[in-house]
Structure formats: structure tokens, C-alpha cells
Short mmCIF file of C-alpha atoms in Angstrom, two decimals:
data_model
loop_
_atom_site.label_atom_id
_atom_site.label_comp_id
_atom_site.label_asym_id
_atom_site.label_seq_id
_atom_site.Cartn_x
_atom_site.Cartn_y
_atom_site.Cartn_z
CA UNK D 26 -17.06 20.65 -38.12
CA UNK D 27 -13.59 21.54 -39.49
CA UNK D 28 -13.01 22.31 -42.80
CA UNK D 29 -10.98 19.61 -44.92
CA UNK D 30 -10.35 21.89 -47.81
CA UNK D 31 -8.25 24.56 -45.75
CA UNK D 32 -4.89 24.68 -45.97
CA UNK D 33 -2.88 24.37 -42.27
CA UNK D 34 -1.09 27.82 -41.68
CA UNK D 35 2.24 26.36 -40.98
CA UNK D 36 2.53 25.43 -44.94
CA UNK D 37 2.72 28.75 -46.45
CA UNK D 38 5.91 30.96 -45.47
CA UNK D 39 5.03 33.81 -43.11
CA UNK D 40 5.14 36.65 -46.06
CA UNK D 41 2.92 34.64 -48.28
CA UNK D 42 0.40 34.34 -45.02
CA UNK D 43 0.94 38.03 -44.26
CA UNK D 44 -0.30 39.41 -47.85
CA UNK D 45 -3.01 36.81 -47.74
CA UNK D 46 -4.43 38.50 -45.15
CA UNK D 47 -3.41 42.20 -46.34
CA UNK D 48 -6.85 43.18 -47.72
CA UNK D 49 -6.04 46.56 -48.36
CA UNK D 50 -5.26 46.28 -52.05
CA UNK D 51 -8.94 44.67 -52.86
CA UNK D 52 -12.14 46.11 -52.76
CA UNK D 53 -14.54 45.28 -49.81
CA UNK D 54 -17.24 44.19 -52.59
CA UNK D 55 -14.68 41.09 -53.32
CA UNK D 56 -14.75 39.71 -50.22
CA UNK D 57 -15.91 35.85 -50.64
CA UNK D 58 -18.83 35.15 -48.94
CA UNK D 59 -18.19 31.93 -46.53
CA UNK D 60 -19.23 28.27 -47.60
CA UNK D 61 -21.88 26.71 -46.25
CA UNK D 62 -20.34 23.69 -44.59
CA UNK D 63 -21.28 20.49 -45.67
CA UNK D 64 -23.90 18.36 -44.43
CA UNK D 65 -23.37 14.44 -43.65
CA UNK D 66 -26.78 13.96 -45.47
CA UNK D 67 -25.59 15.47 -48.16
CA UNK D 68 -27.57 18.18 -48.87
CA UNK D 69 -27.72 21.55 -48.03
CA UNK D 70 -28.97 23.37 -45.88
CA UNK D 71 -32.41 25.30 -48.23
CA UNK D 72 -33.14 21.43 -49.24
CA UNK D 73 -33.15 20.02 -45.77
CA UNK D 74 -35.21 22.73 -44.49
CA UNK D 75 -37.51 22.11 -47.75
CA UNK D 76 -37.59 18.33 -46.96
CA UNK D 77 -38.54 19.04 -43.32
CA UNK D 78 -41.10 21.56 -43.64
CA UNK D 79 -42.72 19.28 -46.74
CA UNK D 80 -44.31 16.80 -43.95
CA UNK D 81 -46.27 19.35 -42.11
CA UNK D 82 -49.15 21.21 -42.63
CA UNK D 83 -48.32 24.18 -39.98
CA UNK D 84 -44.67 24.54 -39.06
CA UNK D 85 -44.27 26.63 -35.70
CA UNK D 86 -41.78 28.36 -36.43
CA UNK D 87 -40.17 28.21 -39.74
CA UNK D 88 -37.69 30.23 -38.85
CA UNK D 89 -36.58 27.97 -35.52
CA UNK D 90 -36.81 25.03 -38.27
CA UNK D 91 -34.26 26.14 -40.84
CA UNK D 92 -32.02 27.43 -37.47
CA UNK D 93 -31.78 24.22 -35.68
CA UNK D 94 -31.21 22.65 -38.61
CA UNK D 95 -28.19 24.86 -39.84
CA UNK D 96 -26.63 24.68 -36.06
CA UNK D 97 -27.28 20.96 -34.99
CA UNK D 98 -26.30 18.17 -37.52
CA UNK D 99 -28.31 15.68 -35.87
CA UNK D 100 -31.70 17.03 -34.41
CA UNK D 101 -33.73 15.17 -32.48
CA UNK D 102 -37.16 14.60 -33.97
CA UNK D 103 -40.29 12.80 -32.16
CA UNK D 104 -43.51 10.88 -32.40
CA UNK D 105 -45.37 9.05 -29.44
CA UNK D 106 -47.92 6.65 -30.45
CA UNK D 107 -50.82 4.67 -28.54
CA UNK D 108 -50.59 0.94 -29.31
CA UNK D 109 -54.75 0.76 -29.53
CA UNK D 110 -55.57 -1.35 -33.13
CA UNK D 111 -55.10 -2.51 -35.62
CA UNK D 112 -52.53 0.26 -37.77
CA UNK D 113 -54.35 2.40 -40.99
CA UNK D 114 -53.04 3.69 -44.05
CA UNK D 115 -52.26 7.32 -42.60
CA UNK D 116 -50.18 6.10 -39.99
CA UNK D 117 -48.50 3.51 -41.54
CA UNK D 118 -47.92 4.69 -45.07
CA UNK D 119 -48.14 8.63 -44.22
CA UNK D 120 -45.26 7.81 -41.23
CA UNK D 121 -43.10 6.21 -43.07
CA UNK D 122 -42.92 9.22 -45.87
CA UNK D 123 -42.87 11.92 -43.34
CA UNK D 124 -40.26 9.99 -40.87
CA UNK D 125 -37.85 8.80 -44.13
CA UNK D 126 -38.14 12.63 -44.73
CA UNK D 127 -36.84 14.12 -41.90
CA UNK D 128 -34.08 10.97 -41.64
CA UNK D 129 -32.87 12.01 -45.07
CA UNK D 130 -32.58 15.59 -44.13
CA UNK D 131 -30.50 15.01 -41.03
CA UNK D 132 -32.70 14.32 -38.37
CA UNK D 133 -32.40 11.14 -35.76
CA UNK D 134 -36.40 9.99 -34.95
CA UNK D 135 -37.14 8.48 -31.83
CA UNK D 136 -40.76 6.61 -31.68
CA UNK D 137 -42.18 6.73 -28.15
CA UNK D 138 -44.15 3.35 -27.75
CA UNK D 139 -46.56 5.00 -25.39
CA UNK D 140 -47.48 1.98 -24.06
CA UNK D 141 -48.73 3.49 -20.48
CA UNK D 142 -50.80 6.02 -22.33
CA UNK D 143 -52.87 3.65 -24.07
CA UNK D 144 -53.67 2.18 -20.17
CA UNK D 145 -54.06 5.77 -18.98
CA UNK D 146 -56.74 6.21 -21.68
CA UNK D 147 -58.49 2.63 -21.26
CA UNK D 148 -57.28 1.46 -24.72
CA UNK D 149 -57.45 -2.49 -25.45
CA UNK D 150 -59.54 -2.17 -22.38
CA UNK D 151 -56.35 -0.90 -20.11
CA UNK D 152 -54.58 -4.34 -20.70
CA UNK D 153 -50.75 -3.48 -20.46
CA UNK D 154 -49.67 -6.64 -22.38
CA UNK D 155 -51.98 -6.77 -24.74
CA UNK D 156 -51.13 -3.20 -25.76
CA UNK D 157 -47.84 -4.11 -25.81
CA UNK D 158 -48.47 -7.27 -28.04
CA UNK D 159 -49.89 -4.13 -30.52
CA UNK D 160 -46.85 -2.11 -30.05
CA UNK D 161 -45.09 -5.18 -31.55
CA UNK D 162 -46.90 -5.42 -34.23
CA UNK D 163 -46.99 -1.95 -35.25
CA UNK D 164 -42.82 -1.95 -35.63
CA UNK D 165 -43.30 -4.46 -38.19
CA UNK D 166 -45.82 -3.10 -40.27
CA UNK D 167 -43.27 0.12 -40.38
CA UNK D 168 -40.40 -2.18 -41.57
CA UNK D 169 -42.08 -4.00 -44.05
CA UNK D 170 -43.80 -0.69 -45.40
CA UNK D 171 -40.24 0.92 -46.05
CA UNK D 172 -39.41 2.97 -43.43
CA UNK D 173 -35.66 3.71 -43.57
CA UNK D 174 -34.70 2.38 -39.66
CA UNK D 175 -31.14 3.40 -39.68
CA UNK D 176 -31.84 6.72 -37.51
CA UNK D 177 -35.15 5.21 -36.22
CA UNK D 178 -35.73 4.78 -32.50
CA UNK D 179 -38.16 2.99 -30.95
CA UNK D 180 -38.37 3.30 -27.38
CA UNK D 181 -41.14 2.17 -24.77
CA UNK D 182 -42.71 4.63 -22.16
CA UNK D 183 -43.00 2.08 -19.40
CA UNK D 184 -39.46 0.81 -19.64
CA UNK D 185 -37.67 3.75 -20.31
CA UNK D 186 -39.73 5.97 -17.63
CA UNK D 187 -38.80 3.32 -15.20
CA UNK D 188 -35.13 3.59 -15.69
CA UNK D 189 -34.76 7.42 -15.24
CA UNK D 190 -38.04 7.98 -12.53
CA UNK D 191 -36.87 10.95 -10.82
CA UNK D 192 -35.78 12.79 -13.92
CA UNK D 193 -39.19 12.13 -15.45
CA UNK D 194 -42.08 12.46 -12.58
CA UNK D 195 -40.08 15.42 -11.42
CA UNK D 196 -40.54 16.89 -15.00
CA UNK D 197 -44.51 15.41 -14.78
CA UNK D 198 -44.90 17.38 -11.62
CA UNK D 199 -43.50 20.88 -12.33
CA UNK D 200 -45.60 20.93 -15.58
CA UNK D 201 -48.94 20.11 -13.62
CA UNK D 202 -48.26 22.88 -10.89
CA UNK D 203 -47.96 25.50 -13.70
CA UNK D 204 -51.14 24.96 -15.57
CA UNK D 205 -54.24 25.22 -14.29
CA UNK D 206 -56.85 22.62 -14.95
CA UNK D 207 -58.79 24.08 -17.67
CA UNK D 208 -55.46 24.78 -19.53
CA UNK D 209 -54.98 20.57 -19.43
CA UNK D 210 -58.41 19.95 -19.85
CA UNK D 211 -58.03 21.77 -23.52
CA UNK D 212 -55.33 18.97 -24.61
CA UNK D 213 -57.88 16.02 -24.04
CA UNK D 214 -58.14 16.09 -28.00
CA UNK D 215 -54.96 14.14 -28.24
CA UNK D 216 -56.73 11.62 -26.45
CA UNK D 217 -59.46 11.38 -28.96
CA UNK D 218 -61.75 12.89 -26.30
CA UNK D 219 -63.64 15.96 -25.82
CA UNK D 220 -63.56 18.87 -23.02
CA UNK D 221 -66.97 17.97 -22.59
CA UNK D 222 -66.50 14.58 -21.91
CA UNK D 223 -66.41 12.75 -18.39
CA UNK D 224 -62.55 12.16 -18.12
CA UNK D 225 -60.89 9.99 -15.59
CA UNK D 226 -58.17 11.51 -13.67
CA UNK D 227 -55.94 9.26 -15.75
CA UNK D 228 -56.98 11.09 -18.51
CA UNK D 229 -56.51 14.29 -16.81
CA UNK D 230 -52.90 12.90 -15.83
CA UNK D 231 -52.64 12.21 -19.56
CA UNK D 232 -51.39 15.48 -21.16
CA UNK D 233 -49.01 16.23 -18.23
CA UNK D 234 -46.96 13.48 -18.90
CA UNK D 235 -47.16 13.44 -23.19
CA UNK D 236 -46.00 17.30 -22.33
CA UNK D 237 -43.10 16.23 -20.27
CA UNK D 238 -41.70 13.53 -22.98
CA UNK D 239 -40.41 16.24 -25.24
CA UNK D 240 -38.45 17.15 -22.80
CA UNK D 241 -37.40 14.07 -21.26
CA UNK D 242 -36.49 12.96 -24.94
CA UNK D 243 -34.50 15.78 -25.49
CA UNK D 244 -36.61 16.14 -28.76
CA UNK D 245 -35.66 19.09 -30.85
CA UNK D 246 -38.69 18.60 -32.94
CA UNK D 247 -42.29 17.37 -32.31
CA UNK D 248 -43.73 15.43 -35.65
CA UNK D 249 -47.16 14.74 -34.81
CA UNK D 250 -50.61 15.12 -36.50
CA UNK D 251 -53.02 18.37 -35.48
CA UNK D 252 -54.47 16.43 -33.29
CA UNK D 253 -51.50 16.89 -31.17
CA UNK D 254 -51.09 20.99 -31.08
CA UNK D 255 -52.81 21.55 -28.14
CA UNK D 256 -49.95 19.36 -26.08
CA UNK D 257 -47.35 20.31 -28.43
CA UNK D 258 -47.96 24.28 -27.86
CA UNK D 259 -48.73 23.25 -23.64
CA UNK D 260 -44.45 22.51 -24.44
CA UNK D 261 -43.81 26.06 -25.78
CA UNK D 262 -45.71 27.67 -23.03
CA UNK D 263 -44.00 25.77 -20.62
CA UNK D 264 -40.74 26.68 -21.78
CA UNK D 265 -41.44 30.51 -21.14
CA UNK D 266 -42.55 29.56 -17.64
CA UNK D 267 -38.82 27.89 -17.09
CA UNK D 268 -37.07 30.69 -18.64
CA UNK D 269 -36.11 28.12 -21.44
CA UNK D 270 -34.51 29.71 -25.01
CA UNK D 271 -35.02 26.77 -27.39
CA UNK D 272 -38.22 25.51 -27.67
CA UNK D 273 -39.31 22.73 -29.41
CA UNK D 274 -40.15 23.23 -32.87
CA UNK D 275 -43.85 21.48 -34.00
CA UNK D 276 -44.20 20.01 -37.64
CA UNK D 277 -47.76 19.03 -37.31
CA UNK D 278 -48.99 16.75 -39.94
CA UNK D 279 -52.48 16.80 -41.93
CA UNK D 280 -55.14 14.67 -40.51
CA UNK D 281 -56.29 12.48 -43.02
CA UNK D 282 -60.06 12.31 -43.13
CA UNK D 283 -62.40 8.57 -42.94
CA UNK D 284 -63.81 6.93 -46.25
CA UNK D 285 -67.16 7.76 -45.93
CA UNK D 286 -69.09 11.30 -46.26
CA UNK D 287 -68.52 13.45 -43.07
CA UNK D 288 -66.08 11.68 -41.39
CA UNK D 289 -63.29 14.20 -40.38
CA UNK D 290 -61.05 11.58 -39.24
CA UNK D 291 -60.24 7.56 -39.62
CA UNK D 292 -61.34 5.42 -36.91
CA UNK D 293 -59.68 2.13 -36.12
CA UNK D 294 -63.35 1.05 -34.04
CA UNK D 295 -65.04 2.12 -37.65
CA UNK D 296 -63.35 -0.93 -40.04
CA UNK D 297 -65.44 0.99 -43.43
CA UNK D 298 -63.56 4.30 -42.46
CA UNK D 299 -59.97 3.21 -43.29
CA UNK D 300 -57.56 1.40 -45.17
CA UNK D 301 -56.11 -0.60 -43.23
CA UNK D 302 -52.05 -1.81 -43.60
CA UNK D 303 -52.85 -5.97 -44.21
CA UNK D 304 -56.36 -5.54 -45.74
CA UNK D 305 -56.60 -7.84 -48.70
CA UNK D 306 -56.58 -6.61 -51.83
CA UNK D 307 -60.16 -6.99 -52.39
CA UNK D 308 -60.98 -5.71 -49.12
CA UNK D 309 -59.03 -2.40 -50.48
CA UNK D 310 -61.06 -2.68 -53.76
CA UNK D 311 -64.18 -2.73 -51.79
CA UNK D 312 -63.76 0.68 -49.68
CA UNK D 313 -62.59 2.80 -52.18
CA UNK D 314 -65.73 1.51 -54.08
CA UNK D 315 -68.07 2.47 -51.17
CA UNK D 316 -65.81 5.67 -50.62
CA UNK D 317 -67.49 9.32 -50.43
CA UNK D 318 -66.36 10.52 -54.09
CA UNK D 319 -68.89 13.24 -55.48
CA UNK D 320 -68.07 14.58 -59.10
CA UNK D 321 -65.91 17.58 -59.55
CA UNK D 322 -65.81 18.49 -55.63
CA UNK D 323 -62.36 18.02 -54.27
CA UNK D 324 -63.16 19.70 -50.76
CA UNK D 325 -63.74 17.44 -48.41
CA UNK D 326 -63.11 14.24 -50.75
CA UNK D 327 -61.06 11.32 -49.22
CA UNK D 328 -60.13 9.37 -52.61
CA UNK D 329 -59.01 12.47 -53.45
CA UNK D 330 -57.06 13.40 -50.52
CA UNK D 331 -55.51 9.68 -50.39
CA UNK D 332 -53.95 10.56 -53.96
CA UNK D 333 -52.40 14.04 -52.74
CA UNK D 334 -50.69 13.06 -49.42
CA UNK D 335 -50.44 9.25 -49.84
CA UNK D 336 -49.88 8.05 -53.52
CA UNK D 337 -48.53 11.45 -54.95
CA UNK D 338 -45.33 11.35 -52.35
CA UNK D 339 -45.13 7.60 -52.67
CA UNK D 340 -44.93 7.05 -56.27
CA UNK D 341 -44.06 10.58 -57.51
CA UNK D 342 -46.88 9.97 -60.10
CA UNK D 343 -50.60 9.34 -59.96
CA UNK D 344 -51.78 7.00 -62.99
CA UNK D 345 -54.98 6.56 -64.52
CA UNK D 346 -56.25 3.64 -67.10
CA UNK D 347 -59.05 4.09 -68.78
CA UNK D 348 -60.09 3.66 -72.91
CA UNK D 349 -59.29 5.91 -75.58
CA UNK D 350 -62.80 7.21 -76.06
CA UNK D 351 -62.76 8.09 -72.16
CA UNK D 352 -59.55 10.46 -72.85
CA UNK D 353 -57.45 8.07 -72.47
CA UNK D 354 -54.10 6.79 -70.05
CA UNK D 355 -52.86 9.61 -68.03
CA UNK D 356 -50.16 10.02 -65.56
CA UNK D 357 -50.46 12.93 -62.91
CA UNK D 358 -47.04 14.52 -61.78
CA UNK D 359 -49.08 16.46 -59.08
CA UNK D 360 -51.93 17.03 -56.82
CA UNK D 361 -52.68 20.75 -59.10
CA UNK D 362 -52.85 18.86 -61.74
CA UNK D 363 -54.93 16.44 -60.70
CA UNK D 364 -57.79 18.26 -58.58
CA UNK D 365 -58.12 20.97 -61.90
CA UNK D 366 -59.01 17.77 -64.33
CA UNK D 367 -60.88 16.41 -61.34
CA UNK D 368 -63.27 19.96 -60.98
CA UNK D 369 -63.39 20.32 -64.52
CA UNK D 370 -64.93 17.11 -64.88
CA UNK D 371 -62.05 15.74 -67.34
CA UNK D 372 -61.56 13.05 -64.63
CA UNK D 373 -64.71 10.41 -63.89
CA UNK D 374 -64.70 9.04 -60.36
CA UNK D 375 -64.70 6.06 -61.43
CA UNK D 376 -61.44 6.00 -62.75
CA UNK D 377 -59.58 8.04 -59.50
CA UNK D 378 -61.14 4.77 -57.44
CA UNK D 379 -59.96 2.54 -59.97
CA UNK D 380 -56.47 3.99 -60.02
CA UNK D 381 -56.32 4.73 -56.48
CA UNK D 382 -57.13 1.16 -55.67
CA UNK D 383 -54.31 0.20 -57.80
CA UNK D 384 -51.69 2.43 -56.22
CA UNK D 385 -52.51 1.62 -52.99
CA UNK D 386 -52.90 -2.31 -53.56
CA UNK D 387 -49.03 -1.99 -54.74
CA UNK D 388 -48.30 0.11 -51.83
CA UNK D 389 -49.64 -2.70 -49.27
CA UNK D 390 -48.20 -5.79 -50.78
CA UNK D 391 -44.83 -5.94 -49.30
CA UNK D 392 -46.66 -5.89 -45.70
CA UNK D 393 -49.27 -8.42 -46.80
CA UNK D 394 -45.99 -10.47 -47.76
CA UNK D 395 -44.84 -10.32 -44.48
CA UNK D 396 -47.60 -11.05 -42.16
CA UNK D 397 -48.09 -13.98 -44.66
CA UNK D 398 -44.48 -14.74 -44.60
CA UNK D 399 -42.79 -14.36 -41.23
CA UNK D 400 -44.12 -16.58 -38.75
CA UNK D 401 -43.96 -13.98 -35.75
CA UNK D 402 -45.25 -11.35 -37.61
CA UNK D 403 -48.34 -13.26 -38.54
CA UNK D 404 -48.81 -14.64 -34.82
CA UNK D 405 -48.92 -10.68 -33.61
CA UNK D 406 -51.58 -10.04 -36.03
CA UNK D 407 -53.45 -12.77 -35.31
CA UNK D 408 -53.36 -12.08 -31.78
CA UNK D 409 -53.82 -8.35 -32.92
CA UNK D 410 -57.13 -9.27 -35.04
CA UNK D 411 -58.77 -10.93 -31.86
CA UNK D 412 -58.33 -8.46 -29.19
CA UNK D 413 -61.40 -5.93 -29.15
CA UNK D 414 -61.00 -2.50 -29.65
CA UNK D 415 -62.06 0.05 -26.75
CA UNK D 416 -62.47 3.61 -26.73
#
């Protein structure tokens, strides 16, 4: 970018130019260091590497991060997404704080619909339409939620494989005949399946082709959950097989574990293990009430967990009501905060639900508006509501 604030050459006479650039009668030490050019976002460049790296849990590689985004003003930043239910908190709250992120620190996000994906891996029973009816629906729960869509994306796999074929199958094809099939077999976890389990050569097919969007979305950046590392990695290795400098960098986000005790993950077939984006508000009231919350222990506790990465970065404050002989109103400015009154027992769980349902209840209105409100939006979730989730 040029520099607005320097003067053109031609306006200072060729002397004064001449002992401008005479450095002989200053010190080396003097020498001005150069600015660091400014950013359309904004910022600069240590707070849009700070914003970046704040949505993942494992970066890979910092250093590549804060790189790209001191030599590309616009990077390209990705997440692919199986239209398979209806949408949960974590991916529609937790999205649309990492992705308004990453838009406010420069990046450009594309959304890949994976629309074929979810028929590779036999989800709403491997009916194209009505995973695309799903799809739908899960655009507007994103743009009633807040998500900033002025550098947002969203692009389906079927329609936009089918207008570039040979670039893409070519790319599908030269990433297969470099791995082996064990090496594939490894990525089944970002189908929600196991090594162990009987997979369909669809499902084999599967990582090939999630591998091969990065590159065929000229993605600088991979923003999925850990879930995803396994593919997201199969991309790095695959760029040392083609001899390729830049790989793409992976900001993999925390997997947000179910309601109840021992559930690692949510589950949109397990309606008890997740908040989900229209529940009512005493539908919300209800799970949290039911949700695995043991005293003092923060390991492993979901209410707990849903105030760090959900309400903390929403609100910028966690706030709990309660009387004055039970210590009292008190507002948390972070998660340290919190979890020490939590294990020191200065915080009942009683009154995390009770806030938690509170914060998340405001949270989910404006999308409970909406699919009450706009007439199509209410006909995809009703259509949504009656399809039967598969595995």
C-alpha cells in the first residue's frame, strides 16, 4: 500500500533532497525505525494477530499467523459445515464470536455449505434437498444471532464444485494417490466416526475431498473445531508432497462438551445434550437445571465451560443474582475469576445455572424473534423440526 503521508520527491529542491539523505552527520542509533503501515481494519498488526489467535485453542503455527497477516490485508479464512440438524449453541453462538473475530481483524470468511458431504456421510438419511433445506436454515440462525456478514461467504459444495470440475476432482485425485489408506482412514473423526467403524467408501472418499477444499478455496486459514485436525494437518502434509511454501495455517477451536456428565461432545441426535439456537426459554431453563454441575469442580463442567467460551466473550461480563445473605450480586469480568470463587466454594451452583440461564436466554432471543417473525424463516424450521436426524 503506498504511503499517504510521504512527501513526492519532486517538491523539495534537489539540495534539500540531497542532505536529506546525507546521513553522515547523524549517528546510526538515530535512524527511525519504519512505520508499520496501516491496516484497513484499523488496527495493528500485535492486535489483529491477538484477535485471531483468541478463537483457537491450538494455533499451528503462530508464527505463519502473525506473517500472513502482516503481508496479506485480506486473508482468506474457512469453515465447511454439514447441514445435518437442527443448529446448537456452540456452533451458532461460538461461530458467530470466532468468525466476527477474524472479520474484524482483517480476514474475508468463506462458509463452505458442504452440502455433498452430509450425502457422502448418510446425514438426513443422504437426502440432497432436504440437507439443503437445513443449509438454509442454518444462514439464518447466523444472521439473526449477530454475525457481522459483510466479509461473510457462504458458498455451496455441490454448486460451486460443479462449476470448476476439473480444477477440483483433479485436486481430489492427486491428494488420494499420495496417502495411503490408513493415513485417510485416521481423518474419519471429522466425520463423527471412528477408525474402527465400518465406513462406506463414501466415507472413505470423504476426507479426500474436505482436504482438497482448502485448496480449491484458496483459504489462507482453516477455522475449524479439533475435531477437524486430522484433515486440516492431511493439508500441511500434502503441501510438502507438492513442494508447496505456504501452507495453510489451522486455528482450531475448543470443542464444547454435552450437558450431561461424561459427554465429551454435543450431539444434535441427543436433544438433553445441547442448547439448542430456537429452544424456548423454558426449554433453556430446563437443561441447565438437569446439567452436570458438581460443587467446586470446574474440570470437566459444562455450565461452567458455557460461561468461559460462550457468555464471557459475548457479554464481556458474567453476572450473578442472588440475596445479600448468599454474598450477594456479583459481576465476573473473567473466566479466572470466576472458576477460583467457583473451587473455593464462594459460588453455589445454583446460582451459575441461574445466571447462566439468564445470559443465554438473552443471547437466544433475537433468533427466537425471527423464526417467530419472518415467515420463511419459520417455514425452514418447521420443515427443519420434522425431518429425522441420521447418523
Amino acid at each position: 500500500m503506498s504511503d499517504a503521508a510521504a512527501p513526492a520527491a519532486s517538491a523539495a529542491p534537489a539540495e534539500d533532497l540531497q542532505a536529506k539523505l546525507n546521513v553522515d552527520d547523524k549517528p546510526a542509533a538515530a535512524a527511525e525505525a519504519p512505520a508499520e503501515a496501516p491496516h484497513p481494519s484499523g488496527l495493528s498488526l500485535d492486535e489483529r494477530f491477538a484477535l485471531a489467535r483468541s478463537v483457537a485453542e491450538e494455533c499451528i503455527s503462530d508464527e505463519e499467523l502473525r506473517a500472513l497477516l502482516a503481508k496479506k490485508p485480506l486473508p482468506v479464512a474457512y469453515d465447511g459445515f454439514e447441514p445435518s440438524g437442527r443448529m446448537h449453541i456452540a456452533q451458532g453462538v461460538m461461530k458467530a464470536i470466532n468468525v466476527n473475530k477474524l472479520t474484524k481483524a482483517g480476514c474475508h470468511f468463506k462458509f463452505w455449505v458442504a452440502d455433498w458431504f452430509a450425502q457422502l456421510n448418510n446425514k438426513m438419511g443422504g437426502d440432497l434437498k432436504k440437507i439443503q433445506t437445513v443449509g438454509k436454515y442454518m444462514v439464518e440462525v447466523w444472521k439473526a444471532v449477530g454475525m457481522d456478514l459483510s466479509k461473510v461467504e457462504f458458498l455451496s459444495s455441490s454448486e460451486e464444485i460443479n462449476k470448476r470440475p476439473d480444477e477440483y476432482w483433479t485436486l481430489v485425485m492427486d491428494i488420494a494417490r499420495k496417502n495411503n489408506l490408513k493415513r485417510i482412514i485416521r481423518c474419519s473423526q471429522i466425520m463423527g466416526r471412528a477408525e474402527t467403524d465400518d465406513l462406506s467408501a463414501a466415507q472413505i472418499f470423504y476426507p479426500c475431498m474436505q482436504c482438497a477444499d482448502i485448496f480449491f478455496l484458496k483459504a489462507d486459514i482453516c477455522q475449524l473445531g479439533m475435531d477437524q485436525r486430522k484433515v486440516n494437518m492431511l493439508a500441511r502434509e500434502y503441501c510438502d508432497d507438492i513442494k508447496r511454501k505456504l501452507k495453510p495455517i489451522i486455528l482450531s477451536h475448543r470443542m464444547m462438551p454435552g450437558l450431561l456428565e461424561g459427554q465429551e461432545k454435543m450431539s444434535k441426535s441427543d436433544p438433553n445434550s445441547a442448547i439448542f439456537m430456537e429452544d424456548t426459554e423454558a426449554e433453556v431453563n430446563t437443561k441447565i437445571k438437569k446439567a452436570y454441575c458438581p460443587p467446586k469442580v470446574t474440570a470437566g463442567n459444562p455450565c461452567v465451560e458455557y460461561v468461559k467460551y460462550i457468555v464471557l466473550p459475548w457479554f464481556g461480563h458474567f453476572e450473578v443474582r442472588r440475596p445479600a445473605e448468599h454474598g450477594g450480586d456479583k459481576k465476573y469480568m473473567s473466566a479466572e475469576e470466576l472458576v477460583a470463587d467457583y473451587e473455593e466454594g464462594n459460588l453455589h451452583p445454583g446460582d451459575l445455572k441461574a445466571g447462566l440461564s439468564r445470559h443465554l436466554n438473552a443471547i437466544l432471543q433475537p433468533v427466537r424473534d425471527h423464526f417467530e417473525n419472518n415467515a420463511e424463516a419459520k417455514e425452514l424450521l418447521k420443515k427443519v423440526k420434522s425431518y429425522k436426524v441420521t447418523k
